[in-house]
Amino acid sequence: MAASRILRQSVTNNIFIPQSNNQPETSERSSNEAYFSFEEHFIAEETFKCGGIPPPDNLNLDDLLNTQNSIADIYVFGFQEIVPLRAGNILVPENSNISMKWNSLIKAALNKRKVTEDRLQQKAEVGETQRIYPLKTHSSINSSAPDFECIISKQMVGIYITVWVRTELHGYISHPSVSCVGCGILGRLGNKGSVSIRFCLHETSFCFVCCHLASGGKEGDERQRNADAAHILARTLFPAEPQQHLPMKILDHDRVIWLGDLNYRIYLPEATTRYLVKNKEWGILLESDQLKAELTKGHVFAGWHEKEIEFAPTYKYDQDSDDYYGSNHKIKAKRMRAPAWCDRIIWFGKGLKQTHYNRVESRLSDHRPVRAIFIAYVEVSGPSKGSVLSNKIVDSSNHFTSRSND
């Protein structure tokens, strides 16, 4: 009963949804329209496992955001273990100081980017699709107006997800909502589980699931991860809204992206895994990747997709080091941890095209963040503002893992 009360509180309390004065009503945008058009939007997703380590005040997020090389319309940041998973933190679903600090750093990083007209000309020369909602340039920017605004964020213990949207699109976002599922202690507490966010952009519904699944490198531990994923799919339920036919389950949405520390390991002896990692034999290692094997067998995530992995395993590193945990014989390892691709971004359904999938070289924790960029096709009612619009939606799932937990 105590666990249930805590879970209910974590779902209903302290959802941050900024108010927008210029947000049009859905009925005003879609009523009496004779046809629909489509826009493309770029979404950047980052997943980061922080290992209970708070971000320093001078943390540089430029590599994570990569705004100098890619410009997205929507940024989705998924974090795990933003607080240490101690008993006291598990019983308190939110720590506003840590989540607000992450949001403050993200806000500063996103809104310091200024697009020059020279850069726009360069992008036009290489054939980037013209945007219906133009990017701001130095000559057009009002210094008091931010480029990006947070539309919704939510924390459950160590899991935290926050969504940032370009200001020009903010008025076309509607029905933001969250749903939390605890899969940890007693099968209910939030040390493991998910926080999911739902919203609509124009007439298209999006769902982003940020998760931290069961840990463990022993044979059979993958079954608990499969069970956690199944519980999240079954128990995630978004609130109904009067006179609105909105999707309530994850797979009911038009565009679905799942990111986080899925914690799947590699089905190989540790010595073999380390040898193959040292020689960058990613293809051979991926043949024994647990997530791919379980998906192929139909045990989990049936019908989901993942872009080919072409980067080194993201887990587990010595603190503030580029050495995998246990590979430096000068540092005594408490327990051996073979390298693995624990941090993943996968997607479901139609209307999404993944263009990038890579890791980020941050040493904040013993995991490396993972970044993905998607083109999402969005249905728009009424006259189109032009031909097909290209807007980037960046799914940013950043994972940081604690030194004492997987």
Short mmCIF file of C-alpha atoms in Angstrom, two decimals, residues 48-379:
data_model
loop_
_atom_site.label_atom_id
_atom_site.label_comp_id
_atom_site.label_asym_id
_atom_site.label_seq_id
_atom_site.Cartn_x
_atom_site.Cartn_y
_atom_site.Cartn_z
CA PHE A 48 22.28 9.95 -20.51
CA LYS A 49 22.88 7.81 -17.44
CA CYS A 50 24.36 10.05 -14.77
CA GLY A 51 25.25 7.58 -12.04
CA GLY A 52 23.93 9.84 -9.30
CA ILE A 53 26.51 12.51 -10.16
CA PRO A 54 25.06 16.05 -10.24
CA PRO A 55 26.11 18.16 -13.23
CA PRO A 56 28.83 20.71 -12.45
CA ASP A 57 27.96 24.36 -12.98
CA ASN A 58 30.43 24.60 -15.87
CA LEU A 59 29.31 21.42 -17.66
CA ASN A 60 29.68 21.93 -21.41
CA LEU A 61 26.78 20.40 -23.34
CA ASP A 62 27.98 21.45 -26.80
CA ASP A 63 29.17 17.96 -27.77
CA LEU A 64 25.96 16.44 -26.51
CA LEU A 65 23.70 18.87 -28.37
CA ASN A 66 25.92 19.15 -31.46
CA THR A 67 24.12 22.36 -32.37
CA GLN A 68 27.08 23.59 -34.39
CA ASN A 69 26.58 20.77 -36.90
CA SER A 70 22.88 19.97 -36.69
CA ILE A 71 19.82 22.05 -35.93
CA ALA A 72 16.74 20.32 -34.56
CA ASP A 73 13.20 21.48 -33.93
CA ILE A 74 12.56 19.29 -30.89
CA TYR A 75 15.07 18.04 -28.33
CA VAL A 76 14.15 15.17 -26.02
CA PHE A 77 16.54 14.53 -23.14
CA GLY A 78 16.22 11.31 -21.17
CA PHE A 79 18.31 10.83 -18.03
CA GLN A 80 18.75 7.93 -15.64
CA GLU A 81 20.12 8.08 -12.09
CA ILE A 82 20.20 11.85 -11.81
CA VAL A 83 20.24 11.07 -8.07
CA PRO A 84 21.99 8.17 -6.30
CA LEU A 85 19.64 5.19 -5.89
CA ARG A 86 19.79 5.16 -2.10
CA ALA A 87 16.80 4.18 0.01
CA GLY A 88 16.01 7.78 0.95
CA ASN A 89 15.94 8.90 -2.68
CA ILE A 90 13.85 5.94 -3.82
CA LEU A 91 11.09 6.90 -1.40
CA VAL A 92 11.13 10.53 -2.61
CA PRO A 93 10.12 10.50 -6.28
CA GLU A 94 11.42 13.99 -7.14
CA ASN A 95 14.43 16.16 -6.38
CA SER A 96 13.64 19.49 -7.96
CA ASN A 97 17.11 20.92 -7.33
CA ILE A 98 18.84 18.39 -9.59
CA SER A 99 16.21 18.36 -12.35
CA MET A 100 16.05 22.17 -12.37
CA LYS A 101 19.84 22.33 -12.66
CA TRP A 102 19.79 20.05 -15.70
CA ASN A 103 17.04 22.16 -17.27
CA SER A 104 18.98 25.35 -16.56
CA LEU A 105 22.07 23.97 -18.30
CA ILE A 106 20.01 22.73 -21.27
CA LYS A 107 18.25 26.07 -21.61
CA ALA A 108 21.52 27.99 -21.63
CA ALA A 109 23.13 25.61 -24.15
CA LEU A 110 20.20 25.55 -26.59
CA ASN A 111 19.57 29.27 -26.51
CA LYS A 112 23.15 30.42 -26.94
CA ARG A 113 23.20 29.03 -30.47
CA LYS A 114 22.80 31.75 -33.07
CA VAL A 115 22.45 30.76 -36.71
CA THR A 116 24.36 32.95 -39.14
CA GLU A 117 23.10 33.71 -42.62
CA ASP A 118 26.37 32.27 -44.01
CA ARG A 119 25.59 28.91 -42.36
CA LEU A 120 22.06 28.90 -43.79
CA GLN A 121 23.52 29.58 -47.25
CA GLN A 122 25.98 26.70 -46.81
CA LYS A 123 23.16 24.34 -45.85
CA ALA A 124 21.13 25.46 -48.85
CA GLU A 125 24.08 24.74 -51.12
CA VAL A 126 24.34 21.15 -49.88
CA GLY A 127 20.63 20.60 -50.40
CA GLU A 128 19.06 20.72 -46.91
CA THR A 129 15.28 20.87 -47.25
CA GLN A 130 13.85 24.36 -46.91
CA ARG A 131 12.03 24.99 -43.64
CA ILE A 132 8.51 26.35 -43.49
CA TYR A 133 9.28 27.84 -40.07
CA PRO A 134 12.56 29.67 -40.81
CA LEU A 135 15.45 29.56 -38.34
CA LYS A 136 16.45 32.79 -36.65
CA THR A 137 19.62 34.54 -37.80
CA HIS A 138 21.78 37.20 -36.22
CA SER A 139 19.93 39.84 -38.18
CA SER A 140 16.48 38.62 -37.11
CA ILE A 141 17.00 37.56 -33.49
CA ASN A 142 15.35 39.47 -30.69
CA SER A 143 17.81 38.94 -27.84
CA SER A 144 14.98 38.73 -25.29
CA ALA A 145 13.22 35.85 -27.07
CA PRO A 146 14.61 32.32 -26.53
CA ASP A 147 15.16 29.98 -29.47
CA PHE A 148 13.87 26.97 -27.50
CA GLU A 149 11.34 26.53 -24.70
CA CYS A 150 10.66 23.57 -22.41
CA ILE A 151 7.14 22.25 -23.01
CA ILE A 152 7.11 19.52 -20.33
CA SER A 153 9.44 17.67 -17.97
CA LYS A 154 9.01 14.99 -15.32
CA GLN A 155 11.17 13.13 -12.77
CA MET A 156 10.57 9.80 -11.05
CA VAL A 157 13.43 9.07 -8.60
CA GLY A 158 16.48 8.89 -10.91
CA ILE A 159 14.62 8.91 -14.25
CA TYR A 160 14.10 12.35 -15.76
CA ILE A 161 12.79 13.41 -19.18
CA THR A 162 12.54 16.94 -20.50
CA VAL A 163 11.32 18.15 -23.92
CA TRP A 164 12.41 21.39 -25.61
CA VAL A 165 10.75 22.83 -28.72
CA ARG A 166 11.71 25.63 -31.05
CA THR A 167 9.75 28.74 -30.12
CA GLU A 168 8.11 28.97 -33.56
CA LEU A 169 6.52 25.54 -33.06
CA HIS A 170 5.39 26.05 -29.47
CA GLY A 171 1.94 27.26 -30.45
CA TYR A 172 1.28 24.07 -32.42
CA ILE A 173 1.97 21.76 -29.46
CA SER A 174 -1.09 20.49 -27.59
CA HIS A 175 -2.15 17.96 -24.95
CA PRO A 176 1.20 17.43 -23.15
CA SER A 177 0.94 14.72 -20.51
CA VAL A 178 3.06 12.20 -18.58
CA SER A 179 2.74 8.66 -17.27
CA CYS A 180 5.14 7.01 -14.80
CA VAL A 181 5.60 3.28 -14.21
CA GLY A 182 7.71 1.94 -11.35
CA CYS A 183 9.28 -1.51 -11.85
CA GLY A 184 11.84 -1.50 -9.05
CA ILE A 185 11.54 -2.64 -5.44
CA LEU A 186 8.30 -4.58 -4.87
CA GLY A 187 7.74 -4.30 -8.61
CA ARG A 188 6.39 -0.78 -8.08
CA LEU A 189 8.99 1.68 -6.79
CA GLY A 190 10.74 4.06 -9.15
CA ASN A 191 14.38 3.02 -8.84
CA LYS A 192 13.66 1.17 -12.10
CA GLY A 193 10.87 1.81 -14.58
CA SER A 194 9.90 4.57 -16.99
CA VAL A 195 8.65 8.10 -17.43
CA SER A 196 6.72 8.63 -20.67
CA ILE A 197 5.67 11.90 -22.27
CA ARG A 198 2.85 12.41 -24.75
CA PHE A 199 1.99 15.48 -26.83
CA CYS A 200 0.56 16.37 -30.21
CA LEU A 201 2.31 18.46 -32.87
CA HIS A 202 -0.35 19.71 -35.24
CA GLU A 203 -2.49 16.58 -35.86
CA THR A 204 0.20 13.98 -35.07
CA SER A 205 0.67 12.37 -31.66
CA PHE A 206 4.12 11.63 -30.22
CA CYS A 207 5.16 9.41 -27.31
CA PHE A 208 8.66 9.34 -25.82
CA VAL A 209 9.52 6.66 -23.25
CA CYS A 210 12.56 7.16 -21.01
CA CYS A 211 13.43 4.00 -19.08
CA HIS A 212 15.87 2.34 -16.71
CA LEU A 213 15.43 -1.43 -16.89
CA ALA A 214 16.66 -4.15 -14.51
CA SER A 215 20.42 -4.49 -14.11
CA GLY A 216 22.57 -7.60 -13.89
CA GLY A 217 25.07 -9.42 -16.05
CA LYS A 218 24.23 -13.01 -15.09
CA GLU A 219 22.63 -15.45 -17.48
CA GLY A 220 18.87 -15.08 -17.25
CA ASP A 221 18.91 -11.43 -16.08
CA GLU A 222 17.68 -10.43 -19.53
CA ARG A 223 14.33 -12.02 -18.68
CA GLN A 224 13.75 -9.44 -15.95
CA ARG A 225 14.56 -6.67 -18.42
CA ASN A 226 12.04 -8.17 -20.84
CA ALA A 227 9.49 -8.26 -18.02
CA ASP A 228 10.15 -4.60 -17.15
CA ALA A 229 9.60 -3.58 -20.78
CA ALA A 230 6.36 -5.57 -20.90
CA HIS A 231 5.14 -3.94 -17.66
CA ILE A 232 5.91 -0.49 -19.04
CA LEU A 233 3.96 -1.18 -22.23
CA ALA A 234 1.03 -2.62 -20.27
CA ARG A 235 0.86 -0.14 -17.41
CA THR A 236 1.66 3.19 -19.10
CA LEU A 237 -1.64 5.03 -19.35
CA PHE A 238 -2.08 8.68 -20.26
CA PRO A 239 -5.11 10.55 -18.88
CA ALA A 240 -8.19 10.94 -21.03
CA GLU A 241 -9.36 14.43 -21.90
CA PRO A 242 -13.05 15.36 -22.32
CA GLN A 243 -14.24 15.45 -25.93
CA GLN A 244 -10.78 14.52 -27.21
CA HIS A 245 -9.94 11.20 -28.87
CA LEU A 246 -6.35 11.06 -27.67
CA PRO A 247 -4.16 7.94 -27.52
CA MET A 248 -3.79 6.59 -24.01
CA LYS A 249 -1.37 3.65 -24.50
CA ILE A 250 2.20 3.87 -25.81
CA LEU A 251 1.63 1.98 -29.05
CA ASP A 252 -1.55 3.91 -29.83
CA HIS A 253 0.50 7.01 -30.73
CA ASP A 254 1.47 7.95 -34.28
CA ARG A 255 5.21 8.31 -33.56
CA VAL A 256 6.88 6.40 -30.69
CA ILE A 257 10.53 6.55 -29.56
CA TRP A 258 11.97 4.65 -26.59
CA LEU A 259 15.29 5.63 -25.04
CA GLY A 260 17.28 4.94 -21.91
CA ASP A 261 19.45 2.48 -20.07
CA LEU A 262 17.88 -0.75 -21.30
CA ASN A 263 20.75 -2.60 -19.59
CA TYR A 264 21.00 -5.46 -22.12
CA ARG A 265 24.45 -7.10 -22.17
CA ILE A 266 26.46 -9.34 -24.54
CA TYR A 267 26.14 -13.16 -24.60
CA LEU A 268 29.89 -13.83 -24.59
CA PRO A 269 32.54 -14.64 -21.98
CA GLU A 270 34.01 -11.48 -20.53
CA ALA A 271 37.52 -12.14 -21.88
CA THR A 272 36.14 -12.66 -25.39
CA THR A 273 34.06 -9.50 -25.16
CA ARG A 274 37.03 -7.42 -24.05
CA TYR A 275 39.23 -8.84 -26.82
CA LEU A 276 36.61 -8.02 -29.49
CA VAL A 277 36.05 -4.54 -28.06
CA LYS A 278 39.79 -3.86 -28.09
CA ASN A 279 39.87 -4.82 -31.78
CA LYS A 280 36.68 -2.87 -32.58
CA GLU A 281 34.89 -5.94 -33.90
CA TRP A 282 31.44 -4.41 -33.45
CA GLY A 283 29.75 -6.71 -35.96
CA ILE A 284 30.84 -9.90 -34.17
CA LEU A 285 29.88 -8.45 -30.79
CA LEU A 286 26.44 -7.40 -32.02
CA GLU A 287 25.73 -10.95 -33.15
CA SER A 288 25.66 -11.76 -29.41
CA ASP A 289 23.90 -8.59 -28.24
CA GLN A 290 21.10 -9.49 -25.82
CA LEU A 291 18.61 -6.90 -27.04
CA LYS A 292 18.97 -7.94 -30.68
CA ALA A 293 18.74 -11.62 -29.72
CA GLU A 294 15.65 -11.15 -27.54
CA LEU A 295 13.99 -9.03 -30.23
CA THR A 296 14.72 -11.64 -32.91
CA LYS A 297 13.26 -14.38 -30.72
CA GLY A 298 10.12 -12.29 -30.20
CA HIS A 299 10.64 -12.11 -26.45
CA VAL A 300 10.52 -8.30 -26.30
CA PHE A 301 9.86 -5.20 -28.45
CA ALA A 302 8.14 -7.03 -31.30
CA GLY A 303 7.93 -4.74 -34.33
CA TRP A 304 10.39 -2.16 -32.97
CA HIS A 305 13.39 -0.86 -34.94
CA GLU A 306 16.94 0.23 -34.19
CA LYS A 307 19.45 1.80 -36.55
CA GLU A 308 22.68 -0.14 -37.05
CA ILE A 309 25.17 0.43 -34.23
CA GLU A 310 28.56 1.65 -35.44
CA PHE A 311 30.03 2.90 -32.16
CA ALA A 312 31.83 1.35 -29.19
CA PRO A 313 29.90 -0.10 -26.23
CA THR A 314 28.73 2.64 -23.88
CA TYR A 315 29.20 0.72 -20.60
CA LYS A 316 31.12 0.47 -18.25
CA TYR A 317 34.00 2.95 -17.83
CA ASP A 318 36.32 3.90 -15.00
CA GLN A 319 35.28 7.20 -13.51
CA ASP A 320 36.57 10.21 -15.49
CA SER A 321 38.46 7.89 -17.84
CA ASP A 322 38.36 6.43 -21.33
CA ASP A 323 39.32 3.00 -19.95
CA TYR A 324 36.67 0.31 -19.60
CA TYR A 325 36.10 -0.78 -16.02
CA GLY A 326 38.47 -3.59 -15.11
CA SER A 327 40.84 -3.06 -18.05
CA ASN A 328 43.30 -0.94 -16.05
CA HIS A 329 45.13 -3.38 -13.78
CA LYS A 330 46.35 -0.49 -11.63
CA ILE A 331 42.75 0.11 -10.50
CA LYS A 332 41.25 -2.76 -8.52
CA ALA A 333 37.72 -3.60 -9.69
CA LYS A 334 35.19 -4.58 -7.01
CA ARG A 335 33.15 -6.63 -9.49
CA MET A 336 33.91 -7.31 -13.11
CA ARG A 337 31.69 -5.61 -15.65
CA ALA A 338 32.10 -6.57 -19.31
CA PRO A 339 31.53 -3.80 -21.88
CA ALA A 340 28.03 -3.64 -23.37
CA TRP A 341 25.63 -1.44 -25.32
CA CYS A 342 23.34 -0.71 -22.37
CA ASP A 343 22.22 2.69 -23.64
CA ARG A 344 19.87 2.49 -26.62
CA ILE A 345 17.30 4.38 -28.69
CA ILE A 346 14.63 2.40 -30.57
CA TRP A 347 11.43 3.36 -32.35
CA PHE A 348 8.07 1.95 -33.41
CA GLY A 349 5.59 2.52 -36.21
CA LYS A 350 5.60 4.54 -39.40
CA GLY A 351 6.40 8.15 -40.18
CA LEU A 352 9.91 8.15 -38.66
CA LYS A 353 13.25 8.08 -40.47
CA GLN A 354 16.40 7.83 -38.35
CA THR A 355 19.36 9.71 -39.83
CA HIS A 356 21.97 9.56 -37.04
CA TYR A 357 22.88 7.17 -34.21
CA ASN A 358 26.06 7.75 -32.25
CA ARG A 359 27.58 8.10 -28.80
CA VAL A 360 28.96 11.21 -27.11
CA GLU A 361 32.33 11.27 -25.38
CA SER A 362 31.38 12.61 -21.97
CA ARG A 363 33.23 11.39 -18.87
CA LEU A 364 30.65 12.54 -16.33
CA SER A 365 29.72 8.96 -15.40
CA ASP A 366 30.63 5.37 -16.19
CA HIS A 367 28.27 5.33 -19.20
CA ARG A 368 28.57 7.26 -22.44
CA PRO A 369 25.55 9.21 -23.68
CA VAL A 370 23.83 8.15 -26.90
CA ARG A 371 22.27 10.49 -29.46
CA ALA A 372 19.83 9.89 -32.31
CA ILE A 373 18.27 12.18 -34.89
CA PHE A 374 14.97 11.42 -36.60
CA ILE A 375 12.93 12.97 -39.36
CA ALA A 376 9.29 12.78 -38.28
CA TYR A 377 6.42 13.28 -40.69
CA VAL A 378 3.69 15.43 -39.17
CA GLU A 379 0.11 15.77 -40.39
#
